[in-house]
Amino acid sequence: MPSKKHLLSSSQIVDIFSTSKNATAIFTGEDIIIEFANNAILAFWGKDKRIIGLPLEEGVPELRGQPFKRMLQQVLKTGITDAGVISAETMIGGILQTRYYDYEYKALNNSLGQTYGILCTASDVTEGVLGKQAAKLASERETALIREQALNEQLAVSNEELIATNDELKAMHTNLQRLNNELDERVKSRTRSLEESEARFRSMAESSGILIALADETRNFVYLTRAWIQLTGHTTEKLLGFGWIDMLHPDDQQHALSSYMSAFKRHEPFTAEFRILNHKNDYCWLLAKGFPRVIQDDTIVGYIISCMDITELKEAEQRKDDFISIASHELKTPLTSLKASLQILDKMKDGFDSKQLVHLIGQANKSMDKITGLVNDLLNTSRTREGFLPLNKTTFIVADMLNTCCNHVRAEGKYNLVFEGDTTLQVYADEARIEQVVVNFVNNAIKYAPDSKDIFLKVEKLENVAKISVKDTGPGIAEDKIPRLFERYYRADYSGMRYSGLGLGLYISSEIIKRHGGEIGVDTEIGKGSMFWFTLPLE
Ligand code: ADP
């Protein structure tokens, strides 16, 4: 077998590779010793041949901290070729620059397959990479620009929408503000009208003079009209809460309180009558009417209670009761004596004694007159109450009527009826009714002033009226009783029953005079006597 003849020496081959445009280097060993580096790779590194034989990172210190040594060691260790594009920081013209290289680290194996070195080839693809990068960047920029434009457009649309929304919001805000102001105004005016209504209610309640009390849901009084203070003479503080109970009559406290409490429990109206101590320390009667104050859902928020002073009513009731007992008593007396006379007459009817008979008939007649008088009074009262008091008017001389009336008194001879005044004065009136008034005055003078022997009957002509009076010199009448003398059933000393009577005479008299358009009255002084008078209009 002919021996091969090498045409090129090793150094020639090395020289050839040295001038190759492809950057080439050979590395060996763990430290990556630069066995060979051609001019092209030395130019990449910015070094010269002096670095050959040195470990890579010693020869080219700029590569420290870059991955090359580790990559080369990996190829050496695994025997697997590594290739790709990589960037490297290399010193070019004294300036550290980033360059891109298309590289191959090819493992150099011996016949046993062991890796003894690495053949490194690399070409500078910086321009290409940068170009691509620039193109990519440009395209990215363009895409970004397009996206930005689209975004801008969207933003512009959104901005317009926002402006529109903002305008809407502004309008809504203005609207809301207006509504708010309106609401505010409405609340204010409602509060104002509520305040006005409350003030109106209070001034109405106060000016009415009615006793009004307002209780809250705890049953405590929270408001009272001034009338309460005037009635009781106590401060509002004392009366509020349950302070009013102490002022009630002990006999009425329990009833009043339980009426109030049980009505409150059932949310029902109530009425109660009770006596309360007034500022004069006298008990007066009150009629209380309470109504629950309930709101929409049936919740009770308190009570409104109004009270009426019914003292006079109670007194009138009392007088009426007294009147009934007096009337029965009054009727019983003449009836008993009439019955007695009739019984005696009955017994005597066979062998009668004419003297006794005359006396008994006289007594029976007296009793009958009394009963007739009482019944007439009762009848006249009911007639006047019904407004039915017919007048039969004629013209007559008052003095004549006075001289003939009261013959029963003259006949008895116990009293002097002294006539005074105008003997010719004429009036146009119901003579019988006017006589009834005079007789009543005279009878009263005899009844209430029995010691007054002289009774003065007087006729006077005043400006346009005739004044007729009956005067006695009896005990007179207390001033505080005068205003009530002409009331129905009123008797100045009715409780004592000292004198018989129904308390109707003066009432009927005043009704008769009123029907004639005249006036009636009394001038009296305690211890000096009374002058009852009336006037009749002159035509
Ligand atoms: P009656 O005589 O039935 O009581 P009257 O109406 O006639 O009813 O009188 C009312 C009251 O007026 C009497 O109860 C009496 O107290 C008082 N009165 C009337 N006349 C006189 C008088 N002349 N003097 C004193 N009191 C009198």
XYZ file of C-alpha atoms and ligand atoms in Angstrom:
566
model
C 0.000 0.000 0.000
C 1.612 3.291 -1.113
C 2.378 5.677 1.787
C 0.391 8.937 1.762
C 2.433 11.967 1.078
C 1.385 15.233 2.793
C 1.583 18.097 0.383
C 1.067 20.743 3.101
C 2.960 21.022 6.322
C 1.172 21.475 9.605
C 2.326 25.096 9.885
C 1.122 25.762 6.308
C -2.278 24.329 7.292
C -2.259 26.506 10.392
C -1.383 29.556 8.325
C -4.149 28.746 5.864
C -6.684 28.498 8.671
C -5.205 31.626 10.148
C -6.178 33.621 7.148
C -9.600 32.040 6.744
C -12.440 34.594 6.898
C -14.335 32.256 9.163
C -13.375 32.849 12.748
C -11.882 29.611 13.962
C -10.345 28.490 17.249
C -9.442 25.219 18.901
C -9.741 24.758 22.655
C -8.556 21.950 24.895
C -8.712 21.025 28.547
C -10.948 22.023 31.460
C -9.579 25.568 31.443
C -10.394 25.930 27.785
C -6.838 26.579 26.618
C -6.670 28.416 23.316
C -4.748 25.957 21.195
C -5.400 27.807 17.988
C -7.057 31.090 17.018
C -7.072 32.462 13.509
C -6.928 36.149 12.612
C -10.664 36.424 12.168
C -11.454 35.214 15.703
C -8.577 37.280 17.138
C -10.167 40.282 15.438
C -13.536 39.414 17.111
C -11.758 39.341 20.399
C -9.633 42.389 19.629
C -6.488 40.375 20.512
C -3.366 39.100 18.770
C -1.575 35.776 18.623
C 0.024 36.295 22.011
C -3.085 34.916 23.689
C -2.603 31.471 22.066
C -1.731 28.954 24.768
C -3.619 30.892 27.444
C -6.949 29.796 29.006
C -9.816 31.543 27.211
C -10.883 33.877 30.065
C -7.286 34.854 30.721
C -6.558 35.587 27.091
C -9.853 37.330 26.607
C -10.824 38.683 30.099
C -13.876 40.506 28.610
C -15.512 37.076 28.270
C -15.541 36.580 32.048
C -19.012 36.537 33.389
C -20.278 35.453 29.930
C -21.499 31.899 29.329
C -18.851 30.764 26.809
C -16.492 28.993 29.167
C -19.368 27.057 30.742
C -20.771 26.172 27.273
C -17.360 24.942 26.022
C -16.806 22.899 29.189
C -20.235 21.337 28.620
C -19.284 20.265 25.052
C -15.985 18.900 26.346
C -17.822 16.951 29.005
C -20.657 15.586 26.906
C -19.056 15.358 23.515
C -22.177 16.893 22.042
C -21.709 19.659 19.531
C -23.345 22.964 20.400
C -24.441 25.459 17.739
C -26.579 28.534 17.472
C -26.488 32.324 17.526
C -25.220 34.013 20.618
C -24.376 37.488 21.692
C -21.022 38.350 23.163
C -19.497 41.407 24.717
C -16.247 41.930 22.900
C -13.635 44.647 22.855
C -13.523 46.227 19.407
C -11.234 49.197 18.858
C -10.898 49.517 22.615
C -14.709 49.712 23.042
C -16.762 46.909 24.601
C -19.494 46.076 22.140
C -22.323 43.574 21.903
C -21.982 41.452 18.813
C -23.933 38.443 17.554
C -22.242 35.293 16.304
C -23.434 32.268 14.454
C -21.279 29.691 16.208
C -20.541 25.972 16.334
C -18.618 24.251 19.153
C -17.780 21.011 17.594
C -16.432 18.232 19.847
C -13.093 16.746 18.591
C -13.021 13.063 19.466
C -10.183 10.568 19.310
C -10.515 7.057 17.985
C -11.837 5.968 21.363
C -14.623 8.494 21.115
C -13.099 10.629 23.868
C -13.342 14.365 23.450
C -9.944 15.951 23.562
C -10.808 19.389 22.181
C -13.324 21.674 20.599
C -13.316 23.238 17.179
C -15.006 26.595 17.411
C -16.186 28.332 14.267
C -18.106 31.558 14.331
C -19.220 34.219 11.952
C -20.320 37.689 12.894
C -24.039 37.960 12.153
C -24.497 41.106 14.125
C -25.741 43.123 11.165
C -28.265 40.456 10.264
C -29.442 39.984 13.823
C -29.585 43.706 14.423
C -31.351 44.128 11.095
C -33.896 41.492 12.095
C -34.176 42.971 15.505
C -34.593 46.413 14.004
C -37.184 45.039 11.586
C -38.949 43.250 14.452
C -38.722 46.354 16.549
C -40.011 48.412 13.648
C -42.840 45.966 13.098
C -43.535 45.867 16.818
C -43.448 49.630 16.861
C -45.776 49.761 13.916
C -48.110 47.256 15.572
C -47.823 49.251 18.760
C -48.441 52.424 16.798
C -51.478 50.904 15.132
C -52.645 49.604 18.486
C -51.938 52.983 20.003
C -53.848 54.685 17.220
C -56.741 52.267 17.674
C -56.452 52.811 21.380
C -56.350 56.546 20.822
C -59.435 56.341 18.686
C -61.095 54.228 21.297
C -59.925 56.667 23.914
C -61.266 59.539 21.859
C -64.616 57.729 21.578
C -64.509 56.884 25.260
C -63.538 60.446 25.973
C -66.504 61.700 24.007
C -68.677 59.196 25.747
C -67.172 60.304 29.028
C -67.824 63.926 28.158
C -71.397 62.996 27.259
C -71.719 60.941 30.444
C -70.161 63.778 32.341
C -72.665 66.184 30.835
C -75.440 63.752 31.711
C -74.027 63.429 35.201
C -73.826 67.198 35.447
C -77.443 67.465 34.323
C -78.411 64.704 36.740
C -76.465 66.429 39.470
C -78.223 69.714 38.737
C -81.506 67.836 38.679
C -80.666 66.106 41.925
C -79.611 69.392 43.434
C -82.926 70.931 42.345
C -84.858 67.919 43.729
C -82.838 68.133 46.903
C -83.607 71.830 47.211
C -87.281 71.155 46.513
C -87.291 68.372 49.096
C -85.488 70.613 51.531
C -88.023 73.341 50.891
C -90.898 70.877 51.236
C -89.516 69.510 54.506
C -89.028 73.059 55.746
C -92.513 74.117 54.729
C -93.992 70.912 56.202
C -92.105 71.521 59.439
C -93.282 75.127 59.328
C -96.896 74.115 58.785
C -96.592 71.462 61.500
C -95.200 74.082 63.850
C -97.943 76.470 62.795
C -100.571 73.791 63.255
C -99.211 72.936 66.686
C -99.077 76.613 67.623
C -102.624 77.029 66.259
C -103.797 74.040 68.257
C -102.104 75.345 71.382
C -103.474 78.866 71.023
C -106.930 77.417 70.240
C -106.685 75.152 73.253
C -105.388 77.966 75.426
C -107.885 80.585 74.275
C -110.824 78.190 74.610
C -110.234 78.143 78.346
C -111.056 74.432 78.253
C -109.243 72.068 80.564
C -107.226 69.985 78.113
C -104.543 67.489 79.018
C -102.296 65.540 76.684
C -100.853 62.235 77.869
C -98.016 60.334 76.211
C -97.736 56.594 75.592
C -96.513 56.079 79.166
C -99.821 57.525 80.466
C -98.011 60.555 81.879
C -99.420 63.999 81.208
C -97.064 65.989 79.039
C -99.140 69.067 78.239
C -101.866 70.939 80.102
C -103.699 74.103 79.128
C -103.372 77.148 81.378
C -106.992 76.583 82.453
C -105.671 73.757 84.676
C -103.322 76.114 86.452
C -106.103 78.674 86.849
C -108.456 76.026 88.238
C -106.089 74.301 90.635
C -103.649 77.111 91.404
C -100.796 74.610 90.970
C -97.801 74.787 88.653
C -97.649 72.712 85.471
C -94.719 70.751 86.952
C -96.834 69.689 89.911
C -99.729 68.666 87.656
C -97.699 66.774 85.039
C -97.001 63.078 85.456
C -99.460 61.752 87.993
C -99.360 64.798 90.311
C -103.054 65.484 89.579
C -104.211 62.405 91.524
C -103.417 63.997 94.884
C -105.855 66.791 94.102
C -108.823 64.500 93.538
C -111.380 63.898 96.243
C -110.246 60.753 98.130
C -113.577 59.059 97.312
C -113.074 59.631 93.553
C -109.358 58.855 93.170
C -109.676 55.110 92.695
C -112.529 55.307 90.207
C -110.945 58.080 88.110
C -107.584 56.322 87.984
C -108.970 52.902 87.072
C -111.246 54.388 84.333
C -108.178 56.047 82.828
C -105.876 53.046 83.157
C -108.272 50.428 81.818
C -109.305 52.635 78.855
C -105.614 53.188 78.097
C -105.020 49.443 78.089
C -107.831 48.829 75.609
C -107.154 51.997 73.528
C -110.751 53.048 74.142
C -112.350 56.394 74.839
C -113.523 56.971 78.392
C -115.592 59.339 80.492
C -115.272 59.895 84.200
C -116.686 62.283 86.767
C -114.660 63.311 89.775
C -114.137 66.107 92.244
C -110.913 68.098 92.216
C -109.635 70.652 94.696
C -109.639 74.146 93.174
C -107.423 77.101 94.087
C -109.995 78.203 96.704
C -109.590 74.814 98.363
C -113.161 73.834 97.389
C -113.984 70.689 95.483
C -115.471 71.217 92.063
C -116.903 68.544 89.804
C -115.248 67.734 86.489
C -116.505 65.596 83.647
C -113.504 64.130 81.797
C -113.679 62.713 78.290
C -110.577 60.960 77.009
C -109.776 59.852 73.477
C -106.817 57.685 72.514
C -104.276 59.153 70.120
C -103.527 56.292 67.739
C -101.232 56.359 64.690
C -101.504 54.353 61.430
C -100.501 50.916 62.682
C -102.780 51.137 65.705
C -99.952 52.127 68.005
C -101.150 54.257 70.882
C -99.151 57.439 71.317
C -101.189 58.825 74.171
C -104.513 60.320 75.148
C -106.192 63.658 74.755
C -108.422 64.455 77.658
C -110.782 67.391 77.913
C -112.578 68.249 81.128
C -115.681 70.281 81.739
C -116.569 71.946 85.018
C -119.951 70.409 85.844
C -120.184 71.745 89.383
C -123.253 73.829 88.528
C -124.843 70.891 86.748
C -124.210 68.722 89.770
C -125.677 71.418 92.010
C -128.696 71.708 89.721
C -129.088 67.932 89.880
C -128.861 68.188 93.629
C -131.452 70.981 93.636
C -133.713 68.917 91.432
C -133.467 65.997 93.846
C -134.130 68.368 96.703
C -136.998 69.881 94.746
C -138.626 66.487 94.239
C -138.382 65.731 97.923
C -139.679 69.223 98.809
C -142.515 68.997 96.238
C -143.564 65.624 97.647
C -143.357 67.018 101.131
C -145.298 70.152 100.183
C -148.045 68.167 98.515
C -148.182 65.643 101.331
C -148.925 68.245 104.031
C -152.203 69.667 102.576
C -153.181 66.209 101.327
C -152.820 64.746 104.828
C -154.856 67.523 106.374
C -157.463 67.245 103.583
C -157.672 63.523 104.205
C -158.007 64.114 107.969
C -160.849 66.628 107.395
C -162.650 64.157 105.114
C -162.274 61.336 107.622
C -163.749 63.454 110.429
C -166.561 64.574 108.093
C -167.228 60.968 107.256
C -167.510 60.022 110.908
C -169.748 62.999 111.680
C -171.998 62.672 108.647
C -175.072 61.484 110.676
C -175.308 63.801 113.665
C -173.232 66.705 112.339
C -172.352 69.871 114.252
C -172.700 72.819 111.848
C -169.945 74.899 113.562
C -167.448 72.141 113.291
C -168.611 71.453 109.759
C -167.914 75.027 108.664
C -164.458 74.842 110.221
C -163.660 71.539 108.557
C -164.920 72.690 105.170
C -162.809 75.824 105.545
C -159.730 73.747 106.359
C -160.415 71.355 103.470
C -160.743 74.327 101.124
C -157.441 75.787 102.377
C -155.738 72.471 101.760
C -157.306 72.275 98.328
C -156.162 75.859 97.535
C -152.645 74.974 98.579
C -152.640 71.846 96.440
C -154.120 73.819 93.518
C -151.473 76.504 93.983
C -148.658 73.960 94.005
C -150.063 72.111 91.004
C -150.511 75.431 89.176
C -146.906 76.335 89.863
C -145.772 72.997 88.478
C -148.023 73.398 85.458
C -146.869 76.946 84.771
C -143.265 75.814 85.009
C -143.700 73.096 82.445
C -145.620 75.503 80.219
C -142.904 78.147 80.373
C -140.302 75.469 79.727
C -142.109 74.507 76.570
C -142.310 78.210 75.635
C -146.075 78.074 75.970
C -147.305 80.926 78.135
C -150.196 82.575 76.300
C -150.907 86.209 77.246
C -154.328 87.707 77.240
C -153.526 91.408 77.177
C -155.964 94.203 78.087
C -155.545 97.761 79.262
C -156.098 98.187 82.987
C -155.243 100.570 85.814
C -152.415 99.034 87.859
C -153.605 100.592 91.155
C -157.040 98.963 90.755
C -155.441 95.563 90.247
C -153.230 96.099 93.302
C -156.175 97.118 95.479
C -158.195 94.024 94.689
C -155.413 91.448 94.610
C -154.289 89.727 97.754
C -157.710 89.892 99.407
C -156.776 86.722 101.247
C -154.073 88.708 103.034
C -156.334 91.639 103.781
C -159.065 89.272 105.025
C -156.673 87.648 107.458
C -155.854 91.080 108.852
C -152.375 90.144 110.021
C -150.551 92.385 107.509
C -151.109 95.857 106.147
C -150.864 96.214 102.414
C -149.867 99.832 101.977
C -150.457 101.302 98.530
C -148.184 104.076 97.254
C -147.721 105.931 93.995
C -149.608 106.540 90.781
C -153.292 105.651 91.047
C -154.140 106.253 87.402
C -151.298 104.626 85.527
C -152.595 102.207 82.926
C -150.734 99.327 81.324
C -151.478 96.997 78.457
C -150.789 93.538 79.817
C -152.257 90.190 80.887
C -153.910 91.325 84.125
C -154.246 87.841 85.620
C -150.580 87.043 85.011
C -149.407 90.395 86.395
C -151.601 89.836 89.440
C -149.988 86.386 89.810
C -146.564 88.075 89.985
C -147.723 90.602 92.592
C -149.411 87.876 94.677
C -146.206 85.875 94.560
C -144.195 88.898 95.776
C -146.702 89.535 98.583
C -146.842 85.857 99.605
C -143.046 85.746 99.715
C -142.966 88.922 101.833
C -145.331 87.263 104.326
C -143.420 83.958 104.174
C -139.861 85.241 104.405
C -140.437 88.471 106.321
C -143.214 87.421 108.746
C -142.338 90.201 111.198
C -142.774 92.887 108.612
C -146.329 94.039 109.364
C -146.424 96.594 106.599
C -146.013 95.492 103.032
C -145.681 98.340 100.548
C -147.156 98.087 97.080
C -145.963 100.868 94.778
C -146.690 101.993 91.210
C -144.384 104.482 89.497
C -144.269 105.866 86.011
C -140.691 106.015 84.854
C -139.601 107.329 81.447
C -141.413 104.756 79.304
C -142.156 101.998 81.726
C -144.434 101.352 84.647
C -142.540 100.105 87.698
C -144.434 98.019 90.240
C -142.775 96.976 93.501
C -143.524 95.066 96.688
C -141.409 95.997 99.671
C -141.021 94.385 103.059
C -138.875 95.268 106.059
C -137.754 91.698 106.621
C -134.307 90.046 106.911
C -133.178 90.859 103.365
C -131.215 88.559 101.073
C -127.458 87.913 100.954
C -125.800 89.551 97.953
C -124.274 86.357 96.527
C -127.731 84.749 96.299
C -129.378 87.577 94.375
C -128.239 86.571 90.852
C -129.821 83.121 91.218
C -133.127 84.039 92.868
C -135.026 83.958 89.567
C -133.654 80.555 88.515
C -135.867 77.510 88.450
C -135.948 75.494 91.704
C -133.649 77.996 93.380
C -134.342 78.547 97.028
C -132.024 80.728 99.048
C -132.186 78.420 102.025
C -133.516 75.303 100.306
C -131.266 73.024 102.266
C -132.726 74.027 105.608
C -136.361 73.672 104.437
C -137.297 76.372 106.897
C -140.030 77.682 104.666
C -142.312 75.694 102.486
C -142.098 76.326 98.729
C -140.834 74.861 95.472
C -138.463 77.586 94.376
C -140.661 78.260 91.339
C -142.569 81.471 92.203
C -139.875 83.964 91.202
C -138.897 81.870 88.166
C -142.478 81.903 86.846
C -142.755 85.627 87.664
C -139.617 86.416 85.709
C -140.893 84.388 82.727
C -144.202 86.318 82.776
C -142.409 89.680 82.920
C -139.958 88.678 80.196
C -142.902 87.671 77.968
C -144.257 91.206 78.485
C -140.932 92.740 77.482
C -140.282 94.072 80.975
C -137.596 93.609 83.594
C -137.639 92.033 87.023
C -135.288 92.451 89.981
C -134.756 92.953 93.669
C -133.155 95.684 95.788
C -132.290 94.239 99.127
C -130.104 94.778 102.131
C -129.449 92.351 104.949
C -131.408 93.370 108.045
C -133.334 96.098 106.249
C -135.672 94.291 103.914
C -136.241 93.529 100.258
C -138.026 95.309 97.467
C -138.996 93.012 94.600
C -139.944 94.963 91.464
C -140.786 94.612 87.829
C -141.363 96.970 84.912
C -143.863 96.900 82.052
C -143.297 98.855 78.873
C -145.749 101.717 78.296
C -147.122 102.148 74.806
P -140.204 79.603 97.079
O -140.843 80.693 97.810
O -141.084 78.509 96.715
O -138.893 79.155 97.695
P -139.610 81.648 95.121
O -139.085 81.509 93.734
O -140.841 82.429 95.237
O -139.743 80.185 95.666
O -138.488 82.309 95.976
C -137.137 81.902 95.816
C -136.350 82.227 97.059
O -136.181 83.650 97.198
C -136.963 81.798 98.328
O -136.681 80.476 98.646
C -136.373 82.756 99.338
O -135.206 82.241 99.857
C -136.070 84.014 98.544
N -137.065 85.118 98.771
C -138.130 85.422 98.014
N -138.755 86.513 98.510
C -138.092 86.871 99.602
C -138.263 87.939 100.561
N -139.246 88.832 100.448
N -137.394 88.010 101.578
C -136.371 87.133 101.692
N -136.157 86.103 100.825
C -137.008 85.995 99.785
